[in-house]
Coordinates of C-alpha atoms in Angstrom, one line a residue:
M10 CA 16.6 47.6 -271.1
R11 CA 13.6 45.0 -270.3
F12 CA 15.8 42.1 -269.7
I13 CA 18.1 44.3 -267.5
Y14 CA 15.1 45.4 -265.2
L15 CA 14.2 41.3 -265.4
L16 CA 17.7 40.4 -264.2
V17 CA 17.7 43.2 -261.4
F18 CA 14.3 42.0 -260.2
F19 CA 15.6 38.5 -260.2
F20 CA 18.3 39.6 -258.1
V21 CA 16.3 41.6 -255.7
T22 CA 14.0 38.6 -255.4
I23 CA 16.8 36.2 -254.4
T24 CA 18.1 38.6 -251.9
I25 CA 14.8 39.0 -250.3
A26 CA 14.1 35.1 -250.0
H27 CA 17.7 34.2 -248.4
A28 CA 17.6 37.1 -246.3
Q29 CA 15.1 35.3 -244.3
L30 CA 18.0 33.1 -242.9
K31 CA 20.1 34.3 -239.9
A32 CA 22.8 33.0 -238.1
V33 CA 22.5 33.3 -234.0
H34 CA 25.7 32.8 -232.2
K35 CA 25.6 32.1 -228.5
K36 CA 28.1 31.6 -226.1
G37 CA 27.4 28.8 -223.0
S38 CA 24.8 27.4 -225.4
Y39 CA 24.3 26.3 -228.9
S40 CA 24.5 28.6 -231.8
Y41 CA 21.6 28.0 -234.8
W42 CA 20.4 29.0 -237.9
V43 CA 16.9 30.4 -238.1
N44 CA 14.7 30.7 -241.2
T45 CA 11.4 32.4 -241.5
P46 CA 9.1 31.8 -244.5
A47 CA 9.6 34.3 -247.2
Q48 CA 5.7 34.2 -248.1
S49 CA 3.2 32.4 -246.3
D50 CA -0.4 32.3 -246.0
L51 CA -0.1 31.8 -242.3
K52 CA 0.1 34.5 -239.8
A53 CA 3.5 34.5 -237.5
D54 CA 1.9 33.2 -234.5
K55 CA 0.5 30.1 -236.6
W56 CA 3.7 29.1 -238.3
P57 CA 5.2 25.8 -237.5
I58 CA 8.6 25.6 -235.8
L59 CA 10.6 22.8 -237.1
V60 CA 13.8 22.0 -235.7
F61 CA 16.6 20.0 -237.2
L62 CA 19.7 18.3 -235.2
H63 CA 22.7 17.8 -237.3
G64 CA 24.8 14.5 -236.6
R65 CA 28.2 14.0 -235.5
S66 CA 30.1 14.7 -238.7
L67 CA 28.6 18.4 -238.5
S68 CA 29.7 19.1 -234.9
G69 CA 32.2 21.6 -234.0
S70 CA 32.0 25.8 -234.2
D71 CA 31.6 26.4 -237.5
I72 CA 27.8 26.7 -238.2
N73 CA 28.0 26.8 -242.0
R74 CA 28.8 23.3 -241.6
V75 CA 25.1 22.6 -240.5
K76 CA 24.2 23.2 -244.1
R77 CA 26.2 20.2 -245.5
Y78 CA 23.2 17.7 -245.4
G79 CA 19.7 18.1 -244.0
V80 CA 16.6 20.3 -243.7
L81 CA 19.0 23.5 -244.7
R82 CA 20.6 21.4 -247.4
A83 CA 17.0 20.9 -249.2
M84 CA 16.1 24.4 -248.5
E85 CA 19.1 25.5 -250.3
K86 CA 18.1 23.2 -253.3
G87 CA 14.8 25.0 -253.5
R88 CA 12.9 23.4 -251.1
S89 CA 10.3 25.6 -249.5
I90 CA 9.0 24.9 -246.0
D91 CA 6.4 26.8 -244.6
A92 CA 7.4 26.7 -241.2
I93 CA 10.3 28.4 -238.8
V94 CA 13.0 26.2 -239.4
V95 CA 15.8 26.3 -236.4
A96 CA 19.3 24.6 -237.0
P97 CA 21.3 24.4 -233.8
Q98 CA 24.7 23.4 -233.8
T99 CA 26.3 21.4 -231.0
S100 CA 30.4 20.5 -230.6
N101 CA 29.5 17.2 -228.8
G102 CA 26.3 15.4 -228.3
W103 CA 22.6 17.1 -227.9
D104 CA 21.1 18.4 -224.8
A105 CA 17.5 18.3 -225.1
D106 CA 16.8 21.1 -222.6
K107 CA 19.6 23.4 -224.3
V108 CA 17.5 22.8 -227.4
M109 CA 14.2 23.4 -226.2
N110 CA 15.6 26.7 -224.5
I111 CA 16.2 27.5 -228.4
V112 CA 12.8 26.9 -229.0
D113 CA 11.5 28.9 -226.4
E114 CA 14.0 31.9 -227.8
V115 CA 12.6 31.5 -231.5
L116 CA 8.9 31.9 -230.0
E117 CA 9.7 35.0 -228.1
S118 CA 11.9 36.6 -231.0
H119 CA 10.0 35.6 -234.0
G120 CA 6.7 34.4 -233.1
G121 CA 5.4 30.6 -234.2
D122 CA 2.6 28.2 -232.8
P123 CA 3.5 26.4 -229.6
N124 CA 1.1 23.7 -230.5
R125 CA 3.0 22.9 -233.6
I126 CA 6.5 22.1 -232.6
Y127 CA 8.5 19.3 -234.4
V128 CA 12.0 17.9 -234.4
C129 CA 14.0 15.9 -236.9
G130 CA 17.3 14.8 -237.2
M131 CA 19.7 12.2 -238.5
S132 CA 22.5 10.3 -237.0
M133 CA 23.3 11.4 -233.6
G134 CA 20.8 14.1 -234.6
A135 CA 18.3 11.3 -234.4
Y136 CA 19.3 10.5 -230.7
G137 CA 19.0 14.0 -230.1
T138 CA 15.4 14.0 -231.7
M139 CA 14.4 11.0 -229.7
D140 CA 15.7 12.8 -226.3
V141 CA 13.9 15.8 -227.2
A142 CA 10.9 13.9 -227.9
G143 CA 11.0 11.5 -225.0
K144 CA 11.5 14.4 -222.4
Y145 CA 9.0 17.0 -223.6
P146 CA 6.4 14.9 -225.1
D147 CA 3.5 17.6 -224.1
R148 CA 5.8 20.3 -226.2
I149 CA 6.4 18.2 -229.3
A150 CA 3.9 17.6 -231.8
A151 CA 5.9 15.1 -233.8
A152 CA 9.4 13.7 -234.6
V153 CA 10.9 11.9 -237.6
A154 CA 14.2 10.6 -236.7
I155 CA 16.8 9.1 -239.4
C156 CA 19.5 6.3 -239.1
G157 CA 20.1 6.7 -235.5
G158 CA 18.8 5.2 -232.3
G159 CA 17.4 6.5 -229.0
T160 CA 17.8 6.4 -225.3
L161 CA 16.0 3.3 -224.1
S162 CA 15.2 4.9 -220.7
L163 CA 12.7 7.6 -222.5
A164 CA 11.0 4.9 -224.5
C165 CA 7.5 5.8 -222.5
G166 CA 8.1 9.4 -222.8
L167 CA 8.2 8.7 -227.0
T168 CA 4.9 6.5 -226.6
Q169 CA 3.0 10.1 -226.3
V170 CA 4.5 11.5 -229.6
P171 CA 4.0 10.5 -233.1
L172 CA 7.0 9.3 -234.3
W173 CA 8.4 8.0 -237.5
I174 CA 11.7 6.2 -237.4
Q175 CA 13.6 5.5 -240.6
H176 CA 17.1 3.4 -240.8
G177 CA 18.7 1.8 -244.1
N178 CA 19.3 -1.8 -243.8
S179 CA 22.8 -1.3 -245.3
D180 CA 23.8 1.1 -242.7
R181 CA 27.6 0.3 -241.6
V182 CA 28.0 3.6 -239.6
V183 CA 25.0 3.2 -237.0
P184 CA 23.4 -0.5 -237.3
L185 CA 19.6 -0.8 -238.1
S186 CA 19.5 -2.6 -234.8
E187 CA 19.6 0.8 -233.0
S188 CA 16.4 2.1 -234.4
Q189 CA 15.0 -1.4 -233.9
K190 CA 16.0 -1.6 -230.3
I191 CA 14.2 1.9 -229.4
Y192 CA 11.0 1.0 -231.7
K193 CA 10.5 -2.3 -230.0
A194 CA 10.9 -0.8 -226.6
I195 CA 8.6 2.3 -227.3
K196 CA 5.9 -0.8 -228.5
K197 CA 6.8 -2.7 -225.1
C198 CA 5.7 0.6 -223.2
N199 CA 2.3 1.0 -225.2
P200 CA 1.5 -1.1 -228.2
E201 CA -0.7 1.4 -229.5
A202 CA 2.0 4.1 -229.7
D203 CA 2.0 6.2 -232.5
A204 CA 5.6 5.3 -233.9
T205 CA 6.3 3.7 -237.3
L206 CA 9.8 1.9 -238.1
T207 CA 10.3 1.9 -241.8
V208 CA 13.2 0.1 -243.1
V209 CA 14.7 1.8 -246.5
P210 CA 16.0 -0.9 -248.6
G211 CA 19.4 -0.7 -249.5
G212 CA 19.6 2.3 -247.5
T213 CA 23.2 3.5 -246.0
H214 CA 24.1 6.0 -243.8
G215 CA 24.6 8.7 -246.1
S216 CA 22.1 7.9 -248.7
V217 CA 19.0 8.0 -246.6
E218 CA 19.7 12.0 -246.4
S219 CA 17.9 12.1 -249.4
L220 CA 14.5 12.0 -247.4
F221 CA 15.0 15.3 -246.3
H222 CA 14.3 16.5 -250.1
Q223 CA 11.5 14.6 -250.5
D224 CA 7.9 15.6 -249.4
A225 CA 7.0 12.9 -247.4
I226 CA 8.5 13.7 -243.6
Y227 CA 7.4 17.4 -243.8
D228 CA 3.8 16.6 -245.0
W229 CA 3.4 13.7 -242.0
M230 CA 4.9 15.7 -239.2
F231 CA 2.9 18.6 -240.7
G232 CA 0.0 16.7 -239.9
Y233 CA 0.0 16.6 -236.5
A234 CA -0.8 19.3 -233.7
L235 CA -1.3 19.4 -230.1

């Protein structure tokens, strides 16, 4: 009988934990996943907001595709993130204004700390990350861009945002030179900019997805606030 009670408790606990993840479907904008912490020592108005932008391979209208890699996949594998996680889906490239409209919607509906908004992305999502951070440097506390690049005209805006760029030197999809170009442009605007480029030895376009399953990027981002 005790085993049955424990089994029931286990399934109830799992159900509660996963009930925090919700899909929001929108017409005329990006549909998105939003996940609030199942357990947190922080009040809702102090939760960080972490936005994850996916790459081209996850584009489309099936929002479940967004779970295939990145932050949501890491969470499904057991990673706990003490933040509101927002993962929109685009069908064709990222629009910084639409991304920030979603952030404002989440702040209104779920709470969150407007001084602790973070954005990260992979591949096309890395370009989107830099577009969001470069266009809204006064709202983004820190950003991580993995195996992508950036819009050079936004480089000077990016000098105002702590930015960690990571790229594998064996990437045959998006060459390392794309990250190097935006990094050099940022440093040209301001040599003292808080921007770091990390070259992942042997890293391919797919293998660097493992970075979302490690502590480093989350610990680094959450160490900043506006």
